[in-house]
Amino acid sequence: QEHDTLVLERLFFLQRQQRKLRWDIIVLVDQSGSMLDSVIHSAVLAAIFTSLQTLRTRLVLFDTRVVDVSEQIGD
């Protein structure tokens, strides 16, 4: 009598998608008085970029000093 058992000797896996390289995006924003409106738009843009898994996004603000606020993009 035959058993209803399937025994696999070798397993193969073929990846259908190629691994994609992550892109590094740095959003550099001038936050001086005349450019203040661009800060909000740039922060929203950086948040959208952060939600994409293929992108590694940094948000850097500058005026008289440079501040990396990348840790706060999701907030």
Coordinates of C-alpha atoms in Angstrom, one line a residue:
Q1 CA 0.0 0.0 0.0
E2 CA 1.3 3.5 -0.9
H3 CA 1.7 6.2 1.7
D4 CA 0.4 9.7 1.0
T5 CA 3.7 11.2 1.9
L6 CA 5.8 13.5 -0.2
V7 CA 9.6 13.4 0.6
L8 CA 11.7 16.2 -0.8
E9 CA 15.4 15.5 -1.3
R10 CA 16.4 18.9 -2.6
L11 CA 14.8 22.3 -2.3
F12 CA 15.6 25.2 -4.6
F13 CA 14.6 28.9 -4.3
L14 CA 14.8 31.3 -7.1
Q15 CA 14.4 35.0 -6.2
R16 CA 12.1 36.7 -8.6
Q17 CA 13.1 40.2 -7.7
Q18 CA 16.6 41.6 -7.7
R19 CA 17.7 43.3 -4.5
K20 CA 17.7 47.0 -4.9
L21 CA 20.2 49.4 -3.5
R22 CA 18.9 51.9 -1.0
W23 CA 19.3 55.5 -2.0
D24 CA 20.6 58.1 0.5
I25 CA 18.6 61.3 0.3
I26 CA 19.7 64.4 2.2
V27 CA 17.1 67.2 2.4
L28 CA 19.1 70.3 3.2
V29 CA 16.9 73.3 4.2
D30 CA 17.8 76.9 4.6
Q31 CA 15.8 78.1 7.6
S32 CA 16.7 81.7 7.5
G33 CA 13.9 84.3 7.7
S34 CA 13.3 84.6 4.0
M35 CA 13.1 80.8 3.5
L36 CA 10.9 80.0 6.6
D37 CA 8.0 78.7 4.5
S38 CA 10.2 76.2 2.8
V39 CA 11.0 74.5 6.2
I40 CA 7.4 73.1 6.5
H41 CA 7.2 71.9 3.0
S42 CA 10.7 70.3 3.2
A43 CA 9.8 68.5 6.5
V44 CA 6.6 67.1 4.9
L45 CA 8.7 66.0 1.9
A46 CA 11.3 64.3 4.1
A47 CA 8.5 62.5 6.0
I48 CA 7.2 61.1 2.8
F49 CA 10.6 60.0 1.7
T50 CA 11.2 58.3 5.1
S51 CA 8.1 56.2 4.6
L52 CA 9.6 54.7 1.4
Q53 CA 11.7 51.6 2.3
T54 CA 14.1 52.0 -0.6
L55 CA 15.2 55.5 0.7
R56 CA 17.4 56.4 3.6
T57 CA 16.4 60.0 4.4
R58 CA 18.2 62.7 6.4
L59 CA 16.8 66.2 7.2
V60 CA 19.4 68.9 7.8
L61 CA 18.5 72.5 8.7
F62 CA 20.9 75.4 8.5
D63 CA 21.0 79.1 9.2
T64 CA 23.9 80.3 11.4
R65 CA 24.5 76.7 12.4
V66 CA 23.8 73.2 11.0
V67 CA 21.3 70.9 12.8
D68 CA 20.6 67.3 11.8
V69 CA 16.9 66.6 12.7
S70 CA 16.7 63.3 11.0
E71 CA 15.6 61.5 14.2
Q72 CA 12.5 63.7 14.4
I73 CA 11.3 63.2 10.8
G74 CA 8.5 60.8 11.8
D75 CA 7.1 63.2 14.5

